[in-house]
mmCIF file of C-alpha atoms and ligand atoms in Angstrom:
data_model
loop_
_atom_site.group_PDB
_atom_site.id
_atom_site.type_symbol
_atom_site.label_atom_id
_atom_site.label_comp_id
_atom_site.label_asym_id
_atom_site.label_seq_id
_atom_site.Cartn_x
_atom_site.Cartn_y
_atom_site.Cartn_z
ATOM 1 C CA MET E 312 9.009 0.237 -8.754
ATOM 2 C CA LEU E 313 12.461 -0.744 -9.952
ATOM 3 C CA ALA E 314 15.318 0.520 -7.825
ATOM 4 C CA ALA E 315 19.016 0.307 -8.699
ATOM 5 C CA ASN E 316 21.268 -0.174 -5.697
ATOM 6 C CA TRP E 317 24.739 0.488 -7.006
ATOM 7 C CA LYS E 318 26.402 -0.275 -3.666
ATOM 8 C CA MET E 319 30.118 0.714 -3.705
ATOM 9 C CA ASN E 320 30.405 0.946 -7.471
ATOM 10 C CA LYS E 321 31.064 3.709 -10.025
ATOM 11 C CA THR E 322 33.107 6.885 -9.915
ATOM 12 C CA VAL E 323 31.374 10.217 -10.514
ATOM 13 C CA SER E 324 32.193 10.165 -14.223
ATOM 14 C CA GLU E 325 31.036 6.552 -14.605
ATOM 15 C CA ALA E 326 27.808 7.386 -12.809
ATOM 16 C CA ARG E 327 27.178 10.408 -15.019
ATOM 17 C CA GLU E 328 27.858 8.399 -18.135
ATOM 18 C CA PHE E 329 25.394 5.694 -17.068
ATOM 19 C CA VAL E 330 22.632 8.171 -16.309
ATOM 20 C CA ASN E 331 23.034 10.098 -19.543
ATOM 21 C CA THR E 332 22.538 6.894 -21.552
ATOM 22 C CA PHE E 333 19.916 5.312 -19.308
ATOM 23 C CA ALA E 334 17.675 8.376 -18.909
ATOM 24 C CA LEU E 335 17.291 8.659 -22.683
ATOM 25 C CA ALA E 336 16.618 4.933 -23.029
ATOM 26 C CA VAL E 337 13.735 4.873 -20.536
ATOM 27 C CA LYS E 338 12.193 8.275 -21.052
ATOM 28 C CA ASP E 339 8.963 6.788 -22.448
ATOM 29 C CA ILE E 340 8.267 4.749 -19.307
ATOM 30 C CA THR E 341 5.442 6.184 -17.250
ATOM 31 C CA ASP E 342 4.002 3.162 -15.453
ATOM 32 C CA ALA E 343 6.941 2.249 -13.237
ATOM 33 C CA GLU E 344 8.738 4.336 -10.689
ATOM 34 C CA ILE E 345 12.465 4.151 -11.438
ATOM 35 C CA ILE E 346 15.016 4.855 -8.735
ATOM 36 C CA ILE E 347 18.802 5.044 -8.778
ATOM 37 C CA ALA E 348 20.845 4.839 -5.573
ATOM 38 C CA PRO E 349 24.465 5.755 -6.326
ATOM 39 C CA PRO E 350 27.192 6.084 -3.691
ATOM 40 C CA PHE E 351 27.229 9.345 -1.689
ATOM 41 C CA THR E 352 30.031 10.812 -3.814
ATOM 42 C CA SER E 353 27.891 10.674 -6.976
ATOM 43 C CA LEU E 354 24.585 11.889 -5.527
ATOM 44 C CA MET E 355 24.969 15.484 -6.673
ATOM 45 C CA ALA E 356 26.168 14.626 -10.173
ATOM 46 C CA VAL E 357 23.506 11.967 -10.688
ATOM 47 C CA GLY E 358 20.824 14.238 -9.203
ATOM 48 C CA GLU E 359 21.725 16.956 -11.683
ATOM 49 C CA ALA E 360 21.700 14.542 -14.599
ATOM 50 C CA LEU E 361 18.291 13.211 -13.500
ATOM 51 C CA ARG E 362 16.624 16.598 -13.264
ATOM 52 C CA GLY E 363 13.553 16.704 -15.512
ATOM 53 C CA THR E 364 13.607 12.925 -16.076
ATOM 54 C CA ASN E 365 11.273 10.180 -14.847
ATOM 55 C CA ILE E 366 13.997 8.761 -12.564
ATOM 56 C CA ARG E 367 14.338 9.528 -8.877
ATOM 57 C CA LEU E 368 17.411 9.769 -6.698
ATOM 58 C CA SER E 369 18.024 7.649 -3.616
ATOM 59 C CA ALA E 370 20.845 7.367 -1.098
ATOM 60 C CA GLN E 371 22.007 3.967 0.155
ATOM 61 C CA ASN E 372 22.347 4.895 3.809
ATOM 62 C CA VAL E 373 21.868 7.735 6.293
ATOM 63 C CA PHE E 374 22.619 8.544 9.931
ATOM 64 C CA TYR E 375 19.861 9.392 12.379
ATOM 65 C CA GLU E 376 21.357 12.446 14.082
ATOM 66 C CA GLU E 377 20.631 15.948 12.781
ATOM 67 C CA LYS E 378 24.226 17.185 12.831
ATOM 68 C CA GLY E 379 27.331 17.246 14.956
ATOM 69 C CA ALA E 380 30.458 15.294 15.757
ATOM 70 C CA TYR E 381 29.765 12.072 13.810
ATOM 71 C CA THR E 382 32.777 11.748 11.557
ATOM 72 C CA GLY E 383 31.977 10.187 8.222
ATOM 73 C CA GLU E 384 28.188 10.278 8.620
ATOM 74 C CA ILE E 385 25.496 11.988 6.527
ATOM 75 C CA SER E 386 22.206 13.346 7.909
ATOM 76 C CA PRO E 387 18.710 13.141 6.403
ATOM 77 C CA ALA E 388 18.698 16.926 5.846
ATOM 78 C CA MET E 389 21.956 16.633 3.883
ATOM 79 C CA LEU E 390 20.421 13.961 1.666
ATOM 80 C CA LYS E 391 17.367 16.129 1.004
ATOM 81 C CA ASP E 392 19.647 19.038 0.230
ATOM 82 C CA ALA E 393 21.601 16.872 -2.240
ATOM 83 C CA GLY E 394 18.373 16.106 -4.114
ATOM 84 C CA CYS E 395 17.451 12.692 -2.707
ATOM 85 C CA GLU E 396 13.819 11.678 -2.552
ATOM 86 C CA TYR E 397 14.530 8.198 -1.233
ATOM 87 C CA VAL E 398 16.936 6.473 1.109
ATOM 88 C CA ILE E 399 17.634 2.750 1.483
ATOM 89 C CA ILE E 400 17.690 1.775 5.163
ATOM 90 C CA GLY E 401 18.574 -1.526 6.800
ATOM 91 C CA HIS E 402 20.216 -3.254 3.847
ATOM 92 C CA SER E 403 21.605 -6.621 4.941
ATOM 93 C CA GLU E 404 25.127 -5.512 4.049
ATOM 94 C CA ARG E 405 24.740 -2.651 6.549
ATOM 95 C CA ARG E 406 23.386 -5.061 9.135
ATOM 96 C CA GLN E 407 26.121 -7.622 8.471
ATOM 97 C CA TYR E 408 29.273 -5.518 7.986
ATOM 98 C CA PHE E 409 28.397 -2.370 9.931
ATOM 99 C CA LEU E 410 26.484 -4.001 12.758
ATOM 100 C CA GLU E 411 23.211 -2.164 12.232
ATOM 101 C CA THR E 412 20.565 -3.421 14.592
ATOM 102 C CA ASP E 413 16.781 -3.163 14.264
ATOM 103 C CA ASP E 414 16.929 -0.298 16.759
ATOM 104 C CA ILE E 415 19.459 1.657 14.673
ATOM 105 C CA VAL E 416 17.387 0.954 11.565
ATOM 106 C CA ASN E 417 14.281 2.233 13.347
ATOM 107 C CA ARG E 418 16.032 5.453 14.404
ATOM 108 C CA LYS E 419 17.252 6.020 10.861
ATOM 109 C CA ILE E 420 13.741 5.518 9.470
ATOM 110 C CA LYS E 421 12.164 7.927 11.948
ATOM 111 C CA ALA E 422 14.807 10.620 11.371
ATOM 112 C CA SER E 423 14.470 10.288 7.584
ATOM 113 C CA LEU E 424 10.659 10.431 7.628
ATOM 114 C CA LYS E 425 10.882 13.605 9.690
ATOM 115 C CA HIS E 426 12.838 15.186 6.871
ATOM 116 C CA GLY E 427 10.414 14.107 4.172
ATOM 117 C CA LEU E 428 12.473 11.312 2.672
ATOM 118 C CA ASN E 429 10.817 8.170 1.301
ATOM 119 C CA ILE E 430 12.175 4.984 2.804
ATOM 120 C CA ILE E 431 13.184 1.722 1.150
ATOM 121 C CA PHE E 432 13.280 -0.471 4.238
ATOM 122 C CA CYS E 433 15.180 -3.748 3.720
ATOM 123 C CA ILE E 434 14.599 -6.996 5.563
ATOM 124 C CA GLY E 435 15.429 -10.641 4.969
ATOM 125 C CA GLU E 436 16.665 -13.849 6.545
ATOM 126 C CA THR E 437 20.074 -15.523 6.223
ATOM 127 C CA LEU E 438 20.493 -19.022 4.797
ATOM 128 C CA GLU E 439 21.047 -20.431 8.256
ATOM 129 C CA GLU E 440 17.856 -18.813 9.528
ATOM 130 C CA ARG E 441 15.896 -20.188 6.577
ATOM 131 C CA GLU E 442 17.288 -23.676 7.045
ATOM 132 C CA LYS E 443 16.344 -23.614 10.698
ATOM 133 C CA GLY E 444 12.797 -22.667 9.756
ATOM 134 C CA ARG E 445 13.096 -19.221 11.308
ATOM 135 C CA THR E 446 12.330 -17.100 8.225
ATOM 136 C CA PHE E 447 8.948 -15.842 9.396
ATOM 137 C CA ASP E 448 10.183 -15.132 12.926
ATOM 138 C CA ILE E 449 13.043 -13.056 11.573
ATOM 139 C CA LEU E 450 10.833 -11.132 9.165
ATOM 140 C CA LYS E 451 8.281 -10.477 11.898
ATOM 141 C CA THR E 452 10.955 -9.159 14.278
ATOM 142 C CA GLN E 453 12.569 -6.982 11.632
ATOM 143 C CA VAL E 454 9.222 -5.488 10.578
ATOM 144 C CA THR E 455 7.923 -4.947 14.097
ATOM 145 C CA ASN E 456 11.115 -3.454 15.520
ATOM 146 C CA GLY E 457 12.256 -1.605 12.430
ATOM 147 C CA LEU E 458 8.904 0.112 11.903
ATOM 148 C CA LYS E 459 8.070 0.807 15.537
ATOM 149 C CA ASP E 460 6.361 4.205 15.961
ATOM 150 C CA THR E 461 6.451 5.015 12.235
ATOM 151 C CA ASP E 462 3.666 5.274 9.699
ATOM 152 C CA SER E 463 2.944 3.689 6.374
ATOM 153 C CA GLU E 464 3.179 6.796 4.260
ATOM 154 C CA ASN E 465 6.414 7.206 2.292
ATOM 155 C CA LEU E 466 7.336 3.619 3.022
ATOM 156 C CA VAL E 467 8.518 0.933 0.617
ATOM 157 C CA VAL E 468 9.618 -2.448 1.963
ATOM 158 C CA ALA E 469 12.251 -4.609 0.247
ATOM 159 C CA TYR E 470 12.342 -8.328 0.989
ATOM 160 C CA GLU E 471 15.902 -9.412 0.323
ATOM 161 C CA PRO E 472 16.784 -12.917 1.471
ATOM 162 C CA VAL E 473 20.472 -12.629 2.378
ATOM 163 C CA TRP E 474 21.279 -15.938 0.656
ATOM 164 C CA ALA E 475 20.004 -14.543 -2.633
ATOM 165 C CA ILE E 476 21.967 -11.284 -2.649
ATOM 166 C CA GLY E 477 24.831 -11.272 -5.119
ATOM 167 C CA THR E 478 24.858 -15.075 -5.226
ATOM 168 C CA GLY E 479 22.981 -15.783 -8.438
ATOM 169 C CA ARG E 480 20.629 -17.868 -6.328
ATOM 170 C CA THR E 481 17.299 -16.077 -6.726
ATOM 171 C CA ALA E 482 14.308 -16.923 -4.566
ATOM 172 C CA THR E 483 11.733 -18.843 -6.549
ATOM 173 C CA PRO E 484 8.546 -16.913 -7.298
ATOM 174 C CA ALA E 485 6.779 -19.169 -4.759
ATOM 175 C CA GLN E 486 9.342 -18.370 -2.046
ATOM 176 C CA ALA E 487 9.136 -14.654 -2.826
ATOM 177 C CA GLN E 488 5.322 -14.639 -2.832
ATOM 178 C CA GLU E 489 5.149 -16.572 0.434
ATOM 179 C CA ALA E 490 7.477 -14.101 2.170
ATOM 180 C CA HIS E 491 5.841 -11.030 0.653
ATOM 181 C CA LYS E 492 2.386 -12.224 1.682
ATOM 182 C CA PHE E 493 3.625 -12.782 5.216
ATOM 183 C CA ILE E 494 5.234 -9.319 5.294
ATOM 184 C CA ARG E 495 1.996 -7.775 4.004
ATOM 185 C CA GLU E 496 0.097 -9.419 6.857
ATOM 186 C CA GLU E 497 2.604 -8.081 9.392
ATOM 187 C CA LEU E 498 2.277 -4.617 7.864
ATOM 188 C CA ARG E 499 -1.506 -4.889 8.225
ATOM 189 C CA LYS E 500 -1.071 -5.497 11.943
ATOM 190 C CA LEU E 501 0.834 -2.216 12.169
ATOM 191 C CA PHE E 502 -0.940 -0.039 9.638
ATOM 192 C CA GLY E 503 -4.332 -1.657 8.966
ATOM 193 C CA ALA E 504 -5.719 -1.308 5.443
ATOM 194 C CA ASN E 505 -2.967 1.179 4.543
ATOM 195 C CA ALA E 506 -0.632 -1.806 4.320
ATOM 196 C CA ASP E 507 -2.273 -2.733 1.032
ATOM 197 C CA SER E 508 -0.802 0.316 -0.677
ATOM 198 C CA ILE E 509 2.748 -0.238 0.570
ATOM 199 C CA ARG E 510 4.958 -1.502 -2.229
ATOM 200 C CA ILE E 511 6.962 -4.581 -1.361
ATOM 201 C CA LEU E 512 10.015 -5.057 -3.577
ATOM 202 C CA TYR E 513 11.907 -8.290 -4.034
ATOM 203 C CA GLY E 514 15.712 -8.135 -4.048
ATOM 204 C CA GLY E 515 18.420 -10.762 -4.485
ATOM 205 C CA SER E 516 19.911 -11.746 -7.857
ATOM 206 C CA VAL E 517 17.112 -10.158 -9.886
ATOM 207 C CA THR E 518 17.995 -10.306 -13.593
ATOM 208 C CA PRO E 519 16.259 -9.555 -16.899
ATOM 209 C CA GLU E 520 15.748 -13.339 -17.152
ATOM 210 C CA ASN E 521 13.851 -13.830 -13.884
ATOM 211 C CA ILE E 522 12.080 -10.484 -13.425
ATOM 212 C CA ASN E 523 8.867 -11.470 -15.242
ATOM 213 C CA SER E 524 8.157 -14.494 -13.097
ATOM 214 C CA LEU E 525 8.896 -12.565 -9.896
ATOM 215 C CA MET E 526 6.735 -9.616 -10.914
ATOM 216 C CA ALA E 527 3.895 -12.001 -11.719
ATOM 217 C CA CYS E 528 3.493 -12.707 -7.979
ATOM 218 C CA PRO E 529 0.535 -10.782 -6.552
ATOM 219 C CA ASP E 530 2.478 -9.360 -3.600
ATOM 220 C CA VAL E 531 5.653 -8.481 -5.509
ATOM 221 C CA ASP E 532 5.395 -4.814 -6.441
ATOM 222 C CA GLY E 533 8.876 -4.229 -7.772
ATOM 223 C CA GLY E 534 12.543 -5.042 -7.490
ATOM 224 C CA LEU E 535 15.622 -3.769 -5.705
ATOM 225 C CA VAL E 536 18.498 -4.638 -7.979
ATOM 226 C CA GLY E 537 22.240 -4.655 -7.363
ATOM 227 C CA GLY E 538 24.486 -6.370 -9.925
ATOM 228 C CA ALA E 539 22.030 -6.265 -12.834
ATOM 229 C CA SER E 540 21.517 -2.506 -12.403
ATOM 230 C CA LEU E 541 25.142 -1.585 -13.083
ATOM 231 C CA LYS E 542 24.796 -1.719 -16.865
ATOM 232 C CA SER E 543 22.345 0.586 -18.594
ATOM 233 C CA ASP E 544 20.999 -1.989 -21.059
ATOM 234 C CA SER E 545 20.420 -4.563 -18.349
ATOM 235 C CA PHE E 546 18.626 -2.124 -16.026
ATOM 236 C CA GLU E 547 16.587 -0.926 -18.993
ATOM 237 C CA LYS E 548 15.452 -4.515 -19.626
ATOM 238 C CA LEU E 549 14.428 -4.749 -15.988
ATOM 239 C CA VAL E 550 12.282 -1.626 -16.044
ATOM 240 C CA ARG E 551 10.685 -2.938 -19.240
ATOM 241 C CA PHE E 552 9.707 -6.270 -17.670
ATOM 242 C CA ASN E 553 6.673 -7.927 -19.187
ATOM 243 C CA ARG E 554 3.734 -6.222 -17.546
ATOM 244 C CA ARG E 555 1.183 -8.399 -19.324
ATOM 245 C CA ILE E 556 1.888 -11.436 -17.169
ATOM 246 C CA LYS E 557 0.490 -9.971 -13.964
HETATM 247 P P1 LIG P 378 21.942 -8.245 -6.181
HETATM 248 O O1 LIG P 378 21.785 -7.222 -4.951
HETATM 249 O O2 LIG P 378 20.877 -7.860 -7.191
HETATM 250 O O3 LIG P 378 23.335 -7.991 -6.711
HETATM 251 O O4 LIG P 378 21.739 -9.600 -5.653
HETATM 252 C C1 LIG P 378 20.521 -6.814 -4.498
HETATM 253 C C2 LIG P 378 20.640 -5.916 -3.297
HETATM 254 O O5 LIG P 378 21.462 -6.213 -2.418
HETATM 255 O O6 LIG P 378 19.924 -4.899 -3.183
#
């Protein structure tokens, strides 16, 4: 799975233009699931442009309540209605700038699953946590609390070390594999053998240059890509990573 997280980028017309070019460029690809997560304002336009293609629509965030007086928020049912199949939950930028806790993340996941959305659940340690040797503790807490009382179906996990996001400092394949393996073991504690079919994506400065070595890791099942997904030719290179290596 290769997922484009556009974050707060692209107007509606820019988004439409991207998708019209990109969808044609990747229409032959059948062995990777391709996802685009535009900002809320472009969901409808991108969803329409993606109809009948091999690309799926994701939102970048959601609120856990069904409806009501929550100014500025969007519910899972609204995302479904707008054509989303996926939603990204718990991105480190949400945790960092919008104070999302593991409990909020957990509520968002449960509400979204109830409405039939697939989840891209993001976790990852900060540089300070890594340097203090707390990476595994943090990942364990995020997995255990974030996925409390959920199930493994419709779940994708994204390991995104915060120090690698938007910094150009990618985790080495060894660092990614070590973290992914650990996450897989934690998922097994929650979901038993079903954990083996959960895709674990790596995110954080993924580029066409480093994708092959990351995807060669046995527990790396895809990528969640920010900066390098904003240009059609670059995202196309990513979804065409060299499958022979694995
Ligand atoms: P980046 O972002 O590829 O720009 O590092 C990844 C992400 O935050 O999902």
